[in-house]
């Protein structure tokens, strides 16, 4: 129990109470480190027992100095008459230098302190004390506390790695509690601080060049203001390493001087003892530098250049360096080129392009890596090589954040390059950018994977000149899609080579061409809207590209090779003015589209791979609207002042859906009618229809008033056979909301009298068609019924629900 872990650099006495997340590296400043376990402050070991089970005796500050083995500080406290004060009542924090810290102090300084014990030594020890108790948890980063010597400030820094410093002196043993305070052991003797960074560089003769630059840039006053800064200050010798022309150009540009100085300045205090490994820090110029360590030496961007470290000031710390740190923002654009692009730099200078770039103008370099300049490129005629390199220099300064999809960039050679922005990549023509873009004073630099090959021709011309796509081009022509290869636009084409279609006979080609909709669907499945090059596809995952046919292509890019629908793409990124072409050695077919012809299915199975085509009998391909093909209207303009035959042709391209104008023609006068009588020979066909009407039936009653005495006619009709029909040759007009036909009275005069007295009730007229039934068919008409009338039943006196009236029994 009560054991604390710490790291110790192997071969030294340096120990660090750091956080455990730093242990996994197993090194401090590049040196091997081991993890040790010691008793935590305030606890002790007991013989025969594990850990630190005993509580250490608590004493006053003076006695505690002996407990933490700060013997030299304890002796100097007694010698300077400080002993009585730190043994008495009070609450103190004592930052006690270790024995080794006193040994590191300059001999003359140490002798001067000891020779004047009552004043100098006493004051020096008082500067290590605070008049209150502060544990390490109370020592926050950036904290400033007053010491017991003339209230001069002590500057505290508490770093994320667990290191705590006081005026850049590291606490190596902390939190040893005393009866009247707490003792923290530190690794060096600290001295009083009263100067700012500005004061130091103005009075130090070795920093006169830096002082001149700080004054010329207008930043000198800032270095005298309160803050927490770290300045990596180049000495005069460091500036002398720069050639005269370089220094002259720097001094002539105030903006460059300001960027230069800010690149040496951090907005935080980085003491050397807090740096355990390389860490990146943002400078006031805006870009980062890496501060690390190698043993006892500090490094900047991996280079040992620190001559003197930890010059503590009231507003920060200064480290002297023997090289000038040059930010990209202070460089000319050609100075941005690094070692991995040295071939490009050499070729640009050798071919005279660097001399053609004016210092006052702005440029952007699209710089290929050295590996892009293979033997084939280097053996080219220098005139062609110069043209290629001109396409890698833009006429304006364009940083990475200014690039957007569809942008056109003008080169030094006068050509325009297209920009394509993808989910995980930015590409210019066939080449994609890699990490490492830089911004200089008069330009920008972007690193490219390969040489840029600008487009020169349309897809149609490229395929025609290649000579290996004759069958594909003939199919495009048969489908009426050739204009798609010629027109302006941005398309991606997976073009099947003649090798992919070589096994097709003329008959099979005729089968393909016989269904225009099917041929268009198959061909348009090879096109996608937009330009997708290999480097722009997200690697290792399936990229879905929507085709002009409507289905998706599944494209995979991995290990610098491309596959589409599991088919290898042998050659890719052939740039055209209206898109990009990738070669495939098989025909592609959408697996979600069935085939309705056995002949076509058999044919497709032979020339496609890795898919299973579904057969649906009778399936027909739908017509695909060709809205992506531009309509071209050619107008011949003949001016009266021109010579005969002098014709100007103007081609107008109309985008989008065609507009349709509907015209209604009005013809005055009476319409003419033509009556046509159609004679159909043979027996008539009879269609029986049963009409079902839902809902309650509507009943219309009709009262017919017959003047005079009613006549009663009784008719007895004998019908032979199973069926009968009633023939009527006239129609009857009926009126009234309720019309009821009286078929027979049978002497019921009272009913007749009642109907006559109630009077007639009229309604809108309705004509009732006569029922015609041919006797020879012997069947009951069904057009007014839900079912057939049984031949054994008499004709009902009242019609069914569907009929608007009742039957009338009439004498033949």
mmCIF file with all atom_site columns, C-alpha atoms in Angstrom, residues 179 269 332 341 436 491 501 538 586 734 799:
data_model
loop_
_atom_site.group_PDB
_atom_site.id
_atom_site.type_symbol
_atom_site.label_atom_id
_atom_site.label_alt_id
_atom_site.label_comp_id
_atom_site.label_asym_id
_atom_site.label_entity_id
_atom_site.label_seq_id
_atom_site.pdbx_PDB_ins_code
_atom_site.Cartn_x
_atom_site.Cartn_y
_atom_site.Cartn_z
_atom_site.occupancy
_atom_site.B_iso_or_equiv
_atom_site.pdbx_formal_charge
_atom_site.auth_seq_id
_atom_site.auth_comp_id
_atom_site.auth_asym_id
_atom_site.auth_atom_id
_atom_site.pdbx_PDB_model_num
ATOM 1  C CA . UNK A 1 179 ? 3.247   21.006 10.525  1.00 0.00 ? 179 UNK A CA 1
ATOM 2  C CA . UNK A 1 269 ? 5.130   28.454 -22.000 1.00 0.00 ? 269 UNK A CA 1
ATOM 3  C CA . UNK A 1 332 ? 8.776   31.999 -52.674 1.00 0.00 ? 332 UNK A CA 1
ATOM 4  C CA . UNK A 1 341 ? 9.830   16.459 -55.422 1.00 0.00 ? 341 UNK A CA 1
ATOM 5  C CA . UNK A 1 436 ? 1.335   17.997 -48.079 1.00 0.00 ? 436 UNK A CA 1
ATOM 6  C CA . UNK A 1 491 ? -19.666 11.165 -68.090 1.00 0.00 ? 491 UNK A CA 1
ATOM 7  C CA . UNK A 1 501 ? -17.710 -8.802 -77.986 1.00 0.00 ? 501 UNK A CA 1
ATOM 8  C CA . UNK A 1 538 ? -12.919 5.562  -51.795 1.00 0.00 ? 538 UNK A CA 1
ATOM 9  C CA . UNK A 1 586 ? -16.804 -8.041 -70.898 1.00 0.00 ? 586 UNK A CA 1
ATOM 10 C CA . UNK A 1 734 ? -95.305 7.237  -68.074 1.00 0.00 ? 734 UNK A CA 1
ATOM 11 C CA . UNK A 1 799 ? -90.824 -5.752 -62.023 1.00 0.00 ? 799 UNK A CA 1
#
